[in-house]
Amino acid sequence: MRALFMHALKREKEAFMCIKMVLMKNMANFTVWHVYGMLNRSSKDYDQARKAYANAIKFAGTKDTERVYTDLSQL
């Protein structure tokens, strides 16, 4: 959540540092991958966003993938 707040406050560098720090601690958290994809999509880095969404889908349960697929389709 902190990364989303930082990004909303136009502090993108801090947002990416925050999300990468969390990813280092827990690589299998689909929520973190989803947020990372959202940050990359808003920064217009669509290739990285696609990779992050793919990882979110890989680590998510079956009921959690609907929102990720929705965001992925917006690329």
Short mmCIF file of N, CA and C in Angstrom, two decimals:
data_model
loop_
_atom_site.label_atom_id
_atom_site.label_comp_id
_atom_site.label_asym_id
_atom_site.label_seq_id
_atom_site.Cartn_x
_atom_site.Cartn_y
_atom_site.Cartn_z
N MET A 1 0.81 -1.19 0.00
CA MET A 1 0.00 0.00 0.00
C MET A 1 0.86 1.26 0.00
N ARG A 2 1.98 1.18 0.69
CA ARG A 2 2.83 2.36 0.76
C ARG A 2 3.31 2.76 -0.64
N ALA A 3 3.62 1.77 -1.46
CA ALA A 3 4.08 2.06 -2.82
C ALA A 3 2.99 2.77 -3.62
N LEU A 4 1.76 2.37 -3.45
CA LEU A 4 0.66 3.04 -4.15
C LEU A 4 0.50 4.48 -3.68
N PHE A 5 0.65 4.70 -2.38
CA PHE A 5 0.55 6.06 -1.86
C PHE A 5 1.70 6.93 -2.39
N MET A 6 2.90 6.38 -2.40
CA MET A 6 4.05 7.14 -2.90
C MET A 6 3.86 7.49 -4.37
N HIS A 7 3.33 6.54 -5.12
CA HIS A 7 3.11 6.80 -6.54
C HIS A 7 2.05 7.88 -6.74
N ALA A 8 1.02 7.86 -5.91
CA ALA A 8 -0.03 8.87 -6.01
C ALA A 8 0.49 10.26 -5.65
N LEU A 9 1.51 10.29 -4.80
CA LEU A 9 2.12 11.57 -4.41
C LEU A 9 3.24 12.00 -5.37
N LYS A 10 3.33 11.32 -6.53
CA LYS A 10 4.32 11.62 -7.57
C LYS A 10 5.75 11.38 -7.08
N ARG A 11 5.91 10.44 -6.17
CA ARG A 11 7.24 10.05 -5.69
C ARG A 11 7.52 8.65 -6.22
N GLU A 12 7.64 8.56 -7.55
CA GLU A 12 7.73 7.28 -8.22
C GLU A 12 8.98 6.50 -7.85
N LYS A 13 10.09 7.17 -7.72
CA LYS A 13 11.34 6.48 -7.39
C LYS A 13 11.21 5.77 -6.04
N GLU A 14 10.63 6.46 -5.07
CA GLU A 14 10.44 5.85 -3.76
C GLU A 14 9.43 4.70 -3.82
N ALA A 15 8.42 4.83 -4.67
CA ALA A 15 7.42 3.77 -4.81
C ALA A 15 8.05 2.51 -5.35
N PHE A 16 8.89 2.64 -6.36
CA PHE A 16 9.55 1.47 -6.92
C PHE A 16 10.55 0.87 -5.94
N MET A 17 11.24 1.70 -5.18
CA MET A 17 12.17 1.18 -4.18
C MET A 17 11.41 0.40 -3.11
N CYS A 18 10.28 0.91 -2.70
CA CYS A 18 9.46 0.28 -1.68
C CYS A 18 8.93 -1.08 -2.16
N ILE A 19 8.41 -1.12 -3.37
CA ILE A 19 7.84 -2.36 -3.88
C ILE A 19 8.92 -3.40 -4.12
N LYS A 20 10.09 -2.99 -4.56
CA LYS A 20 11.18 -3.94 -4.77
C LYS A 20 11.69 -4.49 -3.45
N MET A 21 11.68 -3.67 -2.41
CA MET A 21 12.11 -4.13 -1.10
C MET A 21 11.14 -5.21 -0.58
N VAL A 22 9.87 -5.02 -0.79
CA VAL A 22 8.89 -6.01 -0.36
C VAL A 22 9.01 -7.29 -1.20
N LEU A 23 9.28 -7.14 -2.49
CA LEU A 23 9.46 -8.31 -3.35
C LEU A 23 10.68 -9.13 -2.93
N MET A 24 11.71 -8.47 -2.45
CA MET A 24 12.89 -9.21 -1.98
C MET A 24 12.55 -10.09 -0.78
N LYS A 25 11.63 -9.62 0.06
CA LYS A 25 11.25 -10.37 1.26
C LYS A 25 10.27 -11.50 0.95
N ASN A 26 9.38 -11.27 -0.01
CA ASN A 26 8.34 -12.25 -0.30
C ASN A 26 8.04 -12.26 -1.79
N MET A 27 8.73 -13.13 -2.51
CA MET A 27 8.57 -13.18 -3.96
C MET A 27 7.28 -13.88 -4.40
N ALA A 28 6.61 -14.58 -3.50
CA ALA A 28 5.44 -15.36 -3.87
C ALA A 28 4.13 -14.69 -3.50
N ASN A 29 4.15 -13.39 -3.24
CA ASN A 29 2.94 -12.67 -2.87
C ASN A 29 2.32 -12.07 -4.13
N PHE A 30 1.14 -12.55 -4.51
CA PHE A 30 0.55 -12.08 -5.77
C PHE A 30 0.12 -10.62 -5.68
N THR A 31 -0.25 -10.14 -4.51
CA THR A 31 -0.68 -8.76 -4.36
C THR A 31 0.46 -7.79 -4.68
N VAL A 32 1.64 -8.12 -4.23
CA VAL A 32 2.81 -7.27 -4.49
C VAL A 32 3.12 -7.26 -5.98
N TRP A 33 3.03 -8.41 -6.63
CA TRP A 33 3.27 -8.46 -8.08
C TRP A 33 2.21 -7.66 -8.83
N HIS A 34 0.98 -7.72 -8.36
CA HIS A 34 -0.09 -6.97 -9.01
C HIS A 34 0.16 -5.46 -8.89
N VAL A 35 0.55 -5.02 -7.70
CA VAL A 35 0.85 -3.59 -7.51
C VAL A 35 2.05 -3.18 -8.35
N TYR A 36 3.04 -4.05 -8.43
CA TYR A 36 4.22 -3.75 -9.26
C TYR A 36 3.82 -3.60 -10.72
N GLY A 37 2.90 -4.43 -11.17
CA GLY A 37 2.39 -4.30 -12.54
C GLY A 37 1.63 -3.00 -12.74
N MET A 38 0.84 -2.61 -11.75
CA MET A 38 0.10 -1.36 -11.84
C MET A 38 1.05 -0.16 -11.90
N LEU A 39 2.11 -0.19 -11.10
CA LEU A 39 3.08 0.90 -11.12
C LEU A 39 3.79 0.99 -12.47
N ASN A 40 4.17 -0.16 -13.01
CA ASN A 40 4.84 -0.16 -14.31
C ASN A 40 3.90 0.28 -15.42
N ARG A 41 2.63 -0.12 -15.34
CA ARG A 41 1.68 0.29 -16.37
C ARG A 41 1.49 1.80 -16.36
N SER A 42 1.40 2.39 -15.18
CA SER A 42 1.20 3.83 -15.12
C SER A 42 2.46 4.60 -15.52
N SER A 43 3.62 3.94 -15.43
CA SER A 43 4.87 4.55 -15.88
C SER A 43 5.15 4.25 -17.35
N LYS A 44 4.20 3.60 -18.00
CA LYS A 44 4.27 3.26 -19.42
C LYS A 44 5.40 2.30 -19.76
N ASP A 45 5.75 1.44 -18.82
CA ASP A 45 6.71 0.36 -19.06
C ASP A 45 5.89 -0.93 -19.19
N TYR A 46 5.29 -1.09 -20.36
CA TYR A 46 4.30 -2.14 -20.56
C TYR A 46 4.89 -3.53 -20.55
N ASP A 47 6.13 -3.69 -20.98
CA ASP A 47 6.75 -5.02 -20.97
C ASP A 47 6.95 -5.50 -19.52
N GLN A 48 7.46 -4.63 -18.67
CA GLN A 48 7.64 -5.00 -17.26
C GLN A 48 6.29 -5.22 -16.59
N ALA A 49 5.29 -4.43 -16.96
CA ALA A 49 3.95 -4.61 -16.38
C ALA A 49 3.39 -5.97 -16.75
N ARG A 50 3.58 -6.38 -18.01
CA ARG A 50 3.10 -7.68 -18.45
C ARG A 50 3.77 -8.80 -17.66
N LYS A 51 5.08 -8.69 -17.44
CA LYS A 51 5.80 -9.70 -16.67
C LYS A 51 5.33 -9.75 -15.22
N ALA A 52 5.08 -8.59 -14.64
CA ALA A 52 4.61 -8.55 -13.26
C ALA A 52 3.22 -9.15 -13.14
N TYR A 53 2.34 -8.84 -14.09
CA TYR A 53 1.00 -9.42 -14.06
C TYR A 53 1.06 -10.94 -14.25
N ALA A 54 1.97 -11.41 -15.10
CA ALA A 54 2.12 -12.86 -15.29
C ALA A 54 2.55 -13.52 -13.98
N ASN A 55 3.45 -12.90 -13.25
CA ASN A 55 3.86 -13.45 -11.96
C ASN A 55 2.71 -13.39 -10.97
N ALA A 56 1.91 -12.35 -11.00
CA ALA A 56 0.76 -12.25 -10.10
C ALA A 56 -0.22 -13.38 -10.37
N ILE A 57 -0.44 -13.68 -11.64
CA ILE A 57 -1.35 -14.77 -12.00
C ILE A 57 -0.77 -16.11 -11.56
N LYS A 58 0.53 -16.26 -11.69
CA LYS A 58 1.18 -17.51 -11.32
C LYS A 58 1.04 -17.78 -9.82
N PHE A 59 1.15 -16.75 -8.99
CA PHE A 59 1.11 -16.94 -7.55
C PHE A 59 -0.28 -16.78 -6.94
N ALA A 60 -1.25 -16.34 -7.70
CA ALA A 60 -2.59 -16.09 -7.17
C ALA A 60 -3.40 -17.37 -7.15
N GLY A 61 -4.41 -17.37 -6.30
CA GLY A 61 -5.38 -18.45 -6.31
C GLY A 61 -6.35 -18.26 -7.45
N THR A 62 -7.26 -19.18 -7.59
CA THR A 62 -8.18 -19.12 -8.73
C THR A 62 -9.16 -17.95 -8.63
N LYS A 63 -9.60 -17.61 -7.42
CA LYS A 63 -10.58 -16.52 -7.29
C LYS A 63 -9.95 -15.15 -7.35
N ASP A 64 -8.63 -15.05 -7.19
CA ASP A 64 -7.95 -13.76 -7.14
C ASP A 64 -7.46 -13.28 -8.50
N THR A 65 -7.56 -14.11 -9.51
CA THR A 65 -6.98 -13.75 -10.80
C THR A 65 -7.85 -12.85 -11.66
N GLU A 66 -9.12 -12.72 -11.32
CA GLU A 66 -10.03 -11.94 -12.17
C GLU A 66 -9.57 -10.48 -12.30
N ARG A 67 -9.22 -9.85 -11.20
CA ARG A 67 -8.79 -8.44 -11.25
C ARG A 67 -7.46 -8.29 -11.98
N VAL A 68 -6.57 -9.28 -11.82
CA VAL A 68 -5.29 -9.23 -12.52
C VAL A 68 -5.50 -9.34 -14.02
N TYR A 69 -6.38 -10.24 -14.43
CA TYR A 69 -6.68 -10.37 -15.86
C TYR A 69 -7.31 -9.10 -16.42
N THR A 70 -8.13 -8.44 -15.62
CA THR A 70 -8.74 -7.18 -16.05
C THR A 70 -7.68 -6.11 -16.29
N ASP A 71 -6.73 -6.00 -15.35
CA ASP A 71 -5.65 -5.03 -15.52
C ASP A 71 -4.74 -5.40 -16.68
N LEU A 72 -4.49 -6.68 -16.84
CA LEU A 72 -3.64 -7.13 -17.94
C LEU A 72 -4.28 -6.83 -19.29
N SER A 73 -5.59 -6.93 -19.37
CA SER A 73 -6.27 -6.65 -20.64
C SER A 73 -6.23 -5.18 -21.01
N GLN A 74 -5.95 -4.31 -20.05
CA GLN A 74 -5.90 -2.88 -20.33
C GLN A 74 -4.57 -2.44 -20.93
N LEU A 75 -3.61 -3.36 -20.99
CA LEU A 75 -2.33 -3.00 -21.61
C LEU A 75 -2.56 -2.90 -23.10
#
